[in-house]
Amino acid sequence: MSTNDGTPTLSTDRTDELVSWHETIVANHDDDFEAAKQLSTRLGAHVASTDGEAGGETVVFGFWTPELVEDEIPESAVELEILTPPADFDPGDTDHRAVTFQRDRVPMARAGEYHWAVVDDVRAGTRETLGSLYQLVYEDEDETEVTIQDPVSYSVPFGAFAPAEVYDVGVLDETRADRAYFEALGTDDEPVSTTEDEGLPRIDPATSMLEIHPGTATERGSLAGLAEVYEDIAAKQRADEPLAPWQRAFAGYDGIQVMPVEPLTENEEEHDFWSVESASEDELTAAVARPEMINWGYDIVVSAFSAPNPAILETGRPDELVDFIAACHDLPRPIKVVFDVALGHADNRGAELLSDRYILGPGMYGKHLDYTEPTARAIFLEMQRRKMDFGADGIRVDGAQDFTSYDPETGEMYHDDDFLAEMDRVTQEVAGTEYRPWMIYEDGRPWPREDWELASSYRALIEQHPHSFQWSPITFAHNTPALLTFWATKWWRVREVGEFGGNWLTGVANHDTVRRGTQIDPTVEFNQSPVNPYLGDDYPETLGEAYDNAASSMLFHCFLPGVPMDFVHANMRAPWGFMRDTDPTWNVKVVSDESKFLYWQVRDEDFEDERFFRRVKDIGFESREELLTFMNALSSAVGATDYDLDVMADMLSAMEQPLGDDLSADDLEAYGYAWMRDIHEFANLSHWHDAQDDDRSAYRLETREFRHDRPWLLADLDEDADYFTYRHPTDGTVLYYGFRTSPDSEEQLLFVANMEGVPVDVSPEYLAADAAEDENAPMIPTDGWEPALVAPDVAESTAVELDNGDAIVWRRDP
């Protein structure tokens, strides 16, 4: 592999060949979208082949630039700028420092709305080496130099707003540690099961899945840190050594959904990871740093979507994402990695990086993307393909109901299911193997219509794509199991899971639902049920138990169909909230929305712990109560002023609080950033390792293994042989119970759980007698039952008392 530091030079002949290829593609396609699908495969920067071997110094560059054509920018005014760093440069360093790059420019050839170039003597990045950076540059009519970043790049070491890196993904693919995993897909030796789909293997669904936020899952807050967690778990499993209680929170799954790993928007007031300090014809000096941002991952700019988020790459190398995936694939029971893809919108700053042709207009979350523009449509799919080609096994499409387009004939927006179908058909290629991933949609249509919770079937896309999965209503909805009567009032949705949930992801705990739980005002009962008094002695214990108890865990893992999904923060009963320092406009409002977090997630001793809340303590807050009082006042001020920061500052200045009696909008914004960063540190799971309960973590792992031992539980309940109901009248306890028989009739299960309420005595005889009152119920046997899985503190017997949140599963041989 060459690391030539010579002068990049345009290869005229090969550039002409590239333009001829472009013209042939266009001439052979009447459909602009079909042509763009082929053209988009060569956009960005690709290391070319030389005599059939990896070249490393000849690179193909392509940009779709309709704005330059529309603005009549002359072809001669457009150049490719290539910035080559020092050979020993470390892209993983988060310290800001000045770096001098070799600066070269080469002309670009225009073809239609595209610009192309093939350039020799370009350094390509690898695991060990930072490659040359590149961007398109031109002078506009005012003779102002303008830069265009590559929206389909493979690496953006300094963020999406900086030049992209020429990266050799061919070498990355050739050297990945899990090549054998992919080479075996679709063969008799495949490591995970697949089903044929148009001649290609499509990866089958996981048995159970865990959602993880990489930025707070480990002390290092990186994919390398997360890979180390799974490497250690694998080593212990192979040596038959016990896992630490905190490690069990990560184990027992064969699927992981990582929250979005795409490059994020940046806060112009807080972030500056690439800043040009000086430039000459031959050199450019920039202050650079690997991005450090606090964000849950969904505030993407779409540009550079195909690259990993450098904020979670401690090495600054895309290889880190592949290494994490390989660590998951290397477990004794391989874990399928699912990418959470948020292509349903762009943050407002995305408009600074994308051509107007990508964007339909403003939307609920920033910018609404234009899926009907043929080239943009093709490039969105190419972004998906490139990102998934890092080696993902599955794709979860965030907010599929938000993929809407405008119909000029009706003047209305419609669900662009054709585009979602195109996403489903994208083919991956890793280690020479073509395959299709497990497809998961989050789709709550007709959301955001007011009656969406009642009207959504959560099956629209399953009906269109029977192999696909969707988030279930219990998983999608803003569920609040900390409130009394949750399990009674949500029974109709839980019953739907039993009846036709085989293609649903199920479970109450995920990044959205736990956050919604912390936003409830526990002191106000109007328009909501009171907090469930049976869950815990204080609010943090109540919230932890609500999203992680034996009853709900066994309900989804040991009885109901579908794929159970847990959230690692809920598994560890660790804090979780909405945190981002990337939004200068709504920063204070976001913080005010989290004002109840202090009730639900923070005890006095947590605030007093010297590890936590260091920034707000430095501002002057001395106690949790003092901070809670201010947060409640801040929340009220947002509502009273319609988020006028200046008026809010005046109102809060009148109360006694540590920020002083002359507050400004800047003071409130500074407080907001301090809060966000404190919560980000507070939620890091490394702080909560020692707080894990040995018995509880061991039992939760058992529930997941119970599922793996019985993959037949994935299927819907048999309407003739199986049964699922709740005891009514409730008589103070929401008691769920159900009966299932394996398809081979070799095992029967009887599940019962006290979902909420006072203790209740149960037995197979009791449940059989209760079911007998229902003429539609099958006969439940009363003899031969043995405890198969029993919640902690519940007797291993056929007659037991179940407290709130307790459950038991009996089994028998028919």
PDB file of N, CA and C in Angstrom, residues 71-143:
ATOM      1  N   ASP A  71     -26.378  27.658 -10.929  1.00  0.00           N
ATOM      2  CA  ASP A  71     -25.817  29.000 -10.722  1.00  0.00           C
ATOM      3  C   ASP A  71     -24.849  29.406 -11.828  1.00  0.00           C
ATOM      4  N   GLU A  72     -24.712  28.559 -12.832  1.00  0.00           N
ATOM      5  CA  GLU A  72     -23.868  28.838 -13.994  1.00  0.00           C
ATOM      6  C   GLU A  72     -22.413  29.098 -13.606  1.00  0.00           C
ATOM      7  N   ILE A  73     -21.923  28.309 -12.666  1.00  0.00           N
ATOM      8  CA  ILE A  73     -20.514  28.371 -12.291  1.00  0.00           C
ATOM      9  C   ILE A  73     -19.709  27.680 -13.397  1.00  0.00           C
ATOM     10  N   PRO A  74     -18.723  28.344 -13.992  1.00  0.00           N
ATOM     11  CA  PRO A  74     -17.970  27.723 -15.085  1.00  0.00           C
ATOM     12  C   PRO A  74     -17.230  26.477 -14.622  1.00  0.00           C
ATOM     13  N   GLU A  75     -17.129  25.492 -15.479  1.00  0.00           N
ATOM     14  CA  GLU A  75     -16.399  24.277 -15.162  1.00  0.00           C
ATOM     15  C   GLU A  75     -14.973  24.590 -14.739  1.00  0.00           C
ATOM     16  N   SER A  76     -14.361  25.577 -15.370  1.00  0.00           N
ATOM     17  CA  SER A  76     -12.977  25.924 -15.078  1.00  0.00           C
ATOM     18  C   SER A  76     -12.798  26.502 -13.685  1.00  0.00           C
ATOM     19  N   ALA A  77     -13.905  26.947 -13.060  1.00  0.00           N
ATOM     20  CA  ALA A  77     -13.815  27.543 -11.722  1.00  0.00           C
ATOM     21  C   ALA A  77     -13.884  26.500 -10.615  1.00  0.00           C
ATOM     22  N   VAL A  78     -14.132  25.238 -10.973  1.00  0.00           N
ATOM     23  CA  VAL A  78     -14.335  24.183  -9.981  1.00  0.00           C
ATOM     24  C   VAL A  78     -13.080  23.325  -9.877  1.00  0.00           C
ATOM     25  N   GLU A  79     -12.599  23.147  -8.653  1.00  0.00           N
ATOM     26  CA  GLU A  79     -11.400  22.340  -8.426  1.00  0.00           C
ATOM     27  C   GLU A  79     -11.604  21.400  -7.251  1.00  0.00           C
ATOM     28  N   LEU A  80     -10.801  20.356  -7.243  1.00  0.00           N
ATOM     29  CA  LEU A  80     -10.751  19.446  -6.111  1.00  0.00           C
ATOM     30  C   LEU A  80      -9.549  19.820  -5.258  1.00  0.00           C
ATOM     31  N   GLU A  81      -9.813  20.136  -3.986  1.00  0.00           N
ATOM     32  CA  GLU A  81      -8.722  20.458  -3.067  1.00  0.00           C
ATOM     33  C   GLU A  81      -8.356  19.209  -2.281  1.00  0.00           C
ATOM     34  N   ILE A  82      -7.063  18.877  -2.283  1.00  0.00           N
ATOM     35  CA  ILE A  82      -6.562  17.703  -1.572  1.00  0.00           C
ATOM     36  C   ILE A  82      -5.565  18.178  -0.525  1.00  0.00           C
ATOM     37  N   LEU A  83      -5.805  17.793   0.723  1.00  0.00           N
ATOM     38  CA  LEU A  83      -4.993  18.233   1.858  1.00  0.00           C
ATOM     39  C   LEU A  83      -4.358  17.003   2.489  1.00  0.00           C
ATOM     40  N   THR A  84      -3.033  16.899   2.358  1.00  0.00           N
ATOM     41  CA  THR A  84      -2.331  15.720   2.857  1.00  0.00           C
ATOM     42  C   THR A  84      -1.667  16.038   4.188  1.00  0.00           C
ATOM     43  N   PRO A  85      -2.005  15.296   5.252  1.00  0.00           N
ATOM     44  CA  PRO A  85      -1.476  15.593   6.590  1.00  0.00           C
ATOM     45  C   PRO A  85      -0.070  15.024   6.752  1.00  0.00           C
ATOM     46  N   PRO A  86       0.615  15.416   7.826  1.00  0.00           N
ATOM     47  CA  PRO A  86       1.896  14.774   8.148  1.00  0.00           C
ATOM     48  C   PRO A  86       1.692  13.269   8.321  1.00  0.00           C
ATOM     49  N   ALA A  87       2.701  12.487   7.953  1.00  0.00           N
ATOM     50  CA  ALA A  87       2.561  11.027   7.962  1.00  0.00           C
ATOM     51  C   ALA A  87       2.308  10.466   9.343  1.00  0.00           C
ATOM     52  N   ASP A  88       2.768  11.141  10.393  1.00  0.00           N
ATOM     53  CA  ASP A  88       2.631  10.615  11.750  1.00  0.00           C
ATOM     54  C   ASP A  88       1.450  11.219  12.495  1.00  0.00           C
ATOM     55  N   PHE A  89       0.510  11.811  11.794  1.00  0.00           N
ATOM     56  CA  PHE A  89      -0.607  12.497  12.441  1.00  0.00           C
ATOM     57  C   PHE A  89      -1.540  11.485  13.112  1.00  0.00           C
ATOM     58  N   ASP A  90      -1.977  11.794  14.359  1.00  0.00           N
ATOM     59  CA  ASP A  90      -2.881  10.928  15.120  1.00  0.00           C
ATOM     60  C   ASP A  90      -4.295  11.491  15.065  1.00  0.00           C
ATOM     61  N   PRO A  91      -5.213  10.859  14.307  1.00  0.00           N
ATOM     62  CA  PRO A  91      -6.575  11.395  14.201  1.00  0.00           C
ATOM     63  C   PRO A  91      -7.442  11.140  15.421  1.00  0.00           C
ATOM     64  N   GLY A  92      -6.949  10.362  16.377  1.00  0.00           N
ATOM     65  CA  GLY A  92      -7.754  10.061  17.556  1.00  0.00           C
ATOM     66  C   GLY A  92      -7.617  11.070  18.677  1.00  0.00           C
ATOM     67  N   ASP A  93      -6.754  12.043  18.522  1.00  0.00           N
ATOM     68  CA  ASP A  93      -6.487  13.020  19.569  1.00  0.00           C
ATOM     69  C   ASP A  93      -7.617  14.040  19.620  1.00  0.00           C
ATOM     70  N   THR A  94      -8.218  14.214  20.784  1.00  0.00           N
ATOM     71  CA  THR A  94      -9.310  15.181  20.930  1.00  0.00           C
ATOM     72  C   THR A  94      -8.819  16.564  21.314  1.00  0.00           C
ATOM     73  N   ASP A  95      -7.522  16.724  21.545  1.00  0.00           N
ATOM     74  CA  ASP A  95      -6.968  18.046  21.852  1.00  0.00           C
ATOM     75  C   ASP A  95      -6.895  18.885  20.587  1.00  0.00           C
ATOM     76  N   HIS A  96      -7.273  20.142  20.695  1.00  0.00           N
ATOM     77  CA  HIS A  96      -7.160  21.040  19.560  1.00  0.00           C
ATOM     78  C   HIS A  96      -5.690  21.396  19.353  1.00  0.00           C
ATOM     79  N   ARG A  97      -5.230  21.277  18.109  1.00  0.00           N
ATOM     80  CA  ARG A  97      -3.854  21.650  17.802  1.00  0.00           C
ATOM     81  C   ARG A  97      -3.777  22.065  16.339  1.00  0.00           C
ATOM     82  N   ALA A  98      -2.785  22.857  16.018  1.00  0.00           N
ATOM     83  CA  ALA A  98      -2.601  23.342  14.653  1.00  0.00           C
ATOM     84  C   ALA A  98      -1.824  22.312  13.853  1.00  0.00           C
ATOM     85  N   VAL A  99      -2.312  21.999  12.676  1.00  0.00           N
ATOM     86  CA  VAL A  99      -1.682  21.029  11.791  1.00  0.00           C
ATOM     87  C   VAL A  99      -1.531  21.656  10.408  1.00  0.00           C
ATOM     88  N   THR A 100      -0.361  21.480   9.827  1.00  0.00           N
ATOM     89  CA  THR A 100      -0.114  22.003   8.482  1.00  0.00           C
ATOM     90  C   THR A 100      -0.223  20.875   7.466  1.00  0.00           C
ATOM     91  N   PHE A 101      -1.096  21.057   6.499  1.00  0.00           N
ATOM     92  CA  PHE A 101      -1.352  20.078   5.447  1.00  0.00           C
ATOM     93  C   PHE A 101      -0.699  20.525   4.144  1.00  0.00           C
ATOM     94  N   GLN A 102      -0.205  19.575   3.401  1.00  0.00           N
ATOM     95  CA  GLN A 102       0.192  19.855   2.017  1.00  0.00           C
ATOM     96  C   GLN A 102      -1.079  20.134   1.225  1.00  0.00           C
ATOM     97  N   ARG A 103      -1.075  21.218   0.479  1.00  0.00           N
ATOM     98  CA  ARG A 103      -2.293  21.647  -0.209  1.00  0.00           C
ATOM     99  C   ARG A 103      -2.108  21.557  -1.725  1.00  0.00           C
ATOM    100  N   ASP A 104      -2.995  20.778  -2.365  1.00  0.00           N
ATOM    101  CA  ASP A 104      -2.945  20.641  -3.818  1.00  0.00           C
ATOM    102  C   ASP A 104      -4.352  20.789  -4.387  1.00  0.00           C
ATOM    103  N   ARG A 105      -4.409  21.289  -5.615  1.00  0.00           N
ATOM    104  CA  ARG A 105      -5.697  21.407  -6.292  1.00  0.00           C
ATOM    105  C   ARG A 105      -5.586  20.864  -7.706  1.00  0.00           C
ATOM    106  N   VAL A 106      -6.638  20.144  -8.098  1.00  0.00           N
ATOM    107  CA  VAL A 106      -6.681  19.611  -9.458  1.00  0.00           C
ATOM    108  C   VAL A 106      -8.028  19.970 -10.068  1.00  0.00           C
ATOM    109  N   PRO A 107      -8.064  20.121 -11.397  1.00  0.00           N
ATOM    110  CA  PRO A 107      -9.328  20.468 -12.057  1.00  0.00           C
ATOM    111  C   PRO A 107     -10.293  19.288 -12.057  1.00  0.00           C
ATOM    112  N   MET A 108     -11.567  19.587 -12.199  1.00  0.00           N
ATOM    113  CA  MET A 108     -12.619  18.579 -12.284  1.00  0.00           C
ATOM    114  C   MET A 108     -13.266  18.644 -13.657  1.00  0.00           C
ATOM    115  N   ALA A 109     -13.717  17.494 -14.134  1.00  0.00           N
ATOM    116  CA  ALA A 109     -14.439  17.430 -15.406  1.00  0.00           C
ATOM    117  C   ALA A 109     -15.931  17.366 -15.122  1.00  0.00           C
ATOM    118  N   ARG A 110     -16.696  18.193 -15.827  1.00  0.00           N
ATOM    119  CA  ARG A 110     -18.139  18.239 -15.616  1.00  0.00           C
ATOM    120  C   ARG A 110     -18.856  17.360 -16.623  1.00  0.00           C
ATOM    121  N   ALA A 111     -19.838  16.616 -16.127  1.00  0.00           N
ATOM    122  CA  ALA A 111     -20.721  15.819 -16.984  1.00  0.00           C
ATOM    123  C   ALA A 111     -22.128  15.955 -16.431  1.00  0.00           C
ATOM    124  N   GLY A 112     -22.959  16.681 -17.165  1.00  0.00           N
ATOM    125  CA  GLY A 112     -24.296  16.946 -16.657  1.00  0.00           C
ATOM    126  C   GLY A 112     -24.225  17.732 -15.352  1.00  0.00           C
ATOM    127  N   GLU A 113     -24.836  17.198 -14.306  1.00  0.00           N
ATOM    128  CA  GLU A 113     -24.808  17.864 -12.993  1.00  0.00           C
ATOM    129  C   GLU A 113     -23.716  17.311 -12.083  1.00  0.00           C
ATOM    130  N   TYR A 114     -22.788  16.585 -12.640  1.00  0.00           N
ATOM    131  CA  TYR A 114     -21.746  15.920 -11.855  1.00  0.00           C
ATOM    132  C   TYR A 114     -20.376  16.495 -12.193  1.00  0.00           C
ATOM    133  N   HIS A 115     -19.454  16.330 -11.239  1.00  0.00           N
ATOM    134  CA  HIS A 115     -18.052  16.635 -11.468  1.00  0.00           C
ATOM    135  C   HIS A 115     -17.227  15.394 -11.127  1.00  0.00           C
ATOM    136  N   TRP A 116     -16.269  15.064 -12.005  1.00  0.00           N
ATOM    137  CA  TRP A 116     -15.482  13.856 -11.861  1.00  0.00           C
ATOM    138  C   TRP A 116     -13.990  14.151 -12.004  1.00  0.00           C
ATOM    139  N   ALA A 117     -13.190  13.306 -11.367  1.00  0.00           N
ATOM    140  CA  ALA A 117     -11.733  13.372 -11.552  1.00  0.00           C
ATOM    141  C   ALA A 117     -11.117  12.064 -11.098  1.00  0.00           C
ATOM    142  N   VAL A 118     -10.078  11.627 -11.802  1.00  0.00           N
ATOM    143  CA  VAL A 118      -9.248  10.517 -11.356  1.00  0.00           C
ATOM    144  C   VAL A 118      -7.864  11.101 -11.083  1.00  0.00           C
ATOM    145  N   VAL A 119      -7.388  10.912  -9.863  1.00  0.00           N
ATOM    146  CA  VAL A 119      -6.179  11.598  -9.413  1.00  0.00           C
ATOM    147  C   VAL A 119      -5.145  10.581  -8.949  1.00  0.00           C
ATOM    148  N   ASP A 120      -3.914  10.748  -9.437  1.00  0.00           N
ATOM    149  CA  ASP A 120      -2.791   9.911  -9.012  1.00  0.00           C
ATOM    150  C   ASP A 120      -2.081  10.540  -7.825  1.00  0.00           C
ATOM    151  N   ASP A 121      -1.329   9.694  -7.103  1.00  0.00           N
ATOM    152  CA  ASP A 121      -0.484  10.138  -5.989  1.00  0.00           C
ATOM    153  C   ASP A 121      -1.283  10.770  -4.854  1.00  0.00           C
ATOM    154  N   VAL A 122      -2.340  10.093  -4.447  1.00  0.00           N
ATOM    155  CA  VAL A 122      -3.154  10.530  -3.313  1.00  0.00           C
ATOM    156  C   VAL A 122      -2.951   9.537  -2.175  1.00  0.00           C
ATOM    157  N   ARG A 123      -2.743  10.019  -0.987  1.00  0.00           N
ATOM    158  CA  ARG A 123      -2.599   9.110   0.152  1.00  0.00           C
ATOM    159  C   ARG A 123      -3.977   8.605   0.582  1.00  0.00           C
ATOM    160  N   ALA A 124      -4.111   7.305   0.671  1.00  0.00           N
ATOM    161  CA  ALA A 124      -5.366   6.703   1.116  1.00  0.00           C
ATOM    162  C   ALA A 124      -5.248   6.277   2.569  1.00  0.00           C
ATOM    163  N   GLY A 125      -6.254   6.574   3.351  1.00  0.00           N
ATOM    164  CA  GLY A 125      -6.247   6.248   4.765  1.00  0.00           C
ATOM    165  C   GLY A 125      -6.441   4.770   5.020  1.00  0.00           C
ATOM    166  N   THR A 126      -5.820   4.303   6.086  1.00  0.00           N
ATOM    167  CA  THR A 126      -5.964   2.928   6.556  1.00  0.00           C
ATOM    168  C   THR A 126      -6.058   2.949   8.072  1.00  0.00           C
ATOM    169  N   ARG A 127      -6.035   1.769   8.664  1.00  0.00           N
ATOM    170  CA  ARG A 127      -6.056   1.661  10.120  1.00  0.00           C
ATOM    171  C   ARG A 127      -4.907   2.450  10.752  1.00  0.00           C
ATOM    172  N   GLU A 128      -3.725   2.426  10.126  1.00  0.00           N
ATOM    173  CA  GLU A 128      -2.533   3.037  10.703  1.00  0.00           C
ATOM    174  C   GLU A 128      -2.314   4.476  10.258  1.00  0.00           C
ATOM    175  N   THR A 129      -2.933   4.884   9.146  1.00  0.00           N
ATOM    176  CA  THR A 129      -2.561   6.149   8.518  1.00  0.00           C
ATOM    177  C   THR A 129      -3.774   7.005   8.210  1.00  0.00           C
ATOM    178  N   LEU A 130      -3.693   8.288   8.521  1.00  0.00           N
ATOM    179  CA  LEU A 130      -4.720   9.239   8.107  1.00  0.00           C
ATOM    180  C   LEU A 130      -4.491   9.582   6.643  1.00  0.00           C
ATOM    181  N   GLY A 131      -5.503   9.378   5.828  1.00  0.00           N
ATOM    182  CA  GLY A 131      -5.382   9.678   4.416  1.00  0.00           C
ATOM    183  C   GLY A 131      -5.525  11.157   4.130  1.00  0.00           C
ATOM    184  N   SER A 132      -5.346  11.496   2.864  1.00  0.00           N
ATOM    185  CA  SER A 132      -5.540  12.883   2.437  1.00  0.00           C
ATOM    186  C   SER A 132      -6.998  13.287   2.639  1.00  0.00           C
ATOM    187  N   LEU A 133      -7.194  14.544   2.972  1.00  0.00           N
ATOM    188  CA  LEU A 133      -8.542  15.104   3.068  1.00  0.00           C
ATOM    189  C   LEU A 133      -8.888  15.743   1.732  1.00  0.00           C
ATOM    190  N   TYR A 134     -10.176  15.869   1.461  1.00  0.00           N
ATOM    191  CA  TYR A 134     -10.573  16.438   0.176  1.00  0.00           C
ATOM    192  C   TYR A 134     -11.900  17.175   0.293  1.00  0.00           C
ATOM    193  N   GLN A 135     -12.074  18.150  -0.589  1.00  0.00           N
ATOM    194  CA  GLN A 135     -13.320  18.885  -0.708  1.00  0.00           C
ATOM    195  C   GLN A 135     -13.339  19.579  -2.065  1.00  0.00           C
ATOM    196  N   LEU A 136     -14.530  19.889  -2.537  1.00  0.00           N
ATOM    197  CA  LEU A 136     -14.670  20.630  -3.778  1.00  0.00           C
ATOM    198  C   LEU A 136     -14.617  22.127  -3.459  1.00  0.00           C
ATOM    199  N   VAL A 137     -13.935  22.901  -4.284  1.00  0.00           N
ATOM    200  CA  VAL A 137     -13.848  24.349  -4.072  1.00  0.00           C
ATOM    201  C   VAL A 137     -14.150  25.067  -5.380  1.00  0.00           C
ATOM    202  N   TYR A 138     -14.750  26.244  -5.266  1.00  0.00           N
ATOM    203  CA  TYR A 138     -15.004  27.072  -6.449  1.00  0.00           C
ATOM    204  C   TYR A 138     -15.208  28.509  -5.989  1.00  0.00           C
ATOM    205  N   GLU A 139     -15.114  29.427  -6.919  1.00  0.00           N
ATOM    206  CA  GLU A 139     -15.399  30.833  -6.649  1.00  0.00           C
ATOM    207  C   GLU A 139     -16.771  31.168  -7.202  1.00  0.00           C
ATOM    208  N   ASP A 140     -17.590  31.792  -6.372  1.00  0.00           N
ATOM    209  CA  ASP A 140     -18.916  32.179  -6.843  1.00  0.00           C
ATOM    210  C   ASP A 140     -18.824  33.504  -7.592  1.00  0.00           C
ATOM    211  N   GLU A 141     -19.976  34.029  -7.964  1.00  0.00           N
ATOM    212  CA  GLU A 141     -19.997  35.244  -8.779  1.00  0.00           C
ATOM    213  C   GLU A 141     -19.424  36.451  -8.051  1.00  0.00           C
ATOM    214  N   ASP A 142     -19.346  36.387  -6.733  1.00  0.00           N
ATOM    215  CA  ASP A 142     -18.761  37.484  -5.955  1.00  0.00           C
ATOM    216  C   ASP A 142     -17.273  37.256  -5.697  1.00  0.00           C
ATOM    217  N   GLU A 143     -16.713  36.234  -6.362  1.00  0.00           N
ATOM    218  CA  GLU A 143     -15.317  35.867  -6.198  1.00  0.00           C
ATOM    219  C   GLU A 143     -14.992  35.421  -4.772  1.00  0.00           C
TER     220      GLU A 143
END
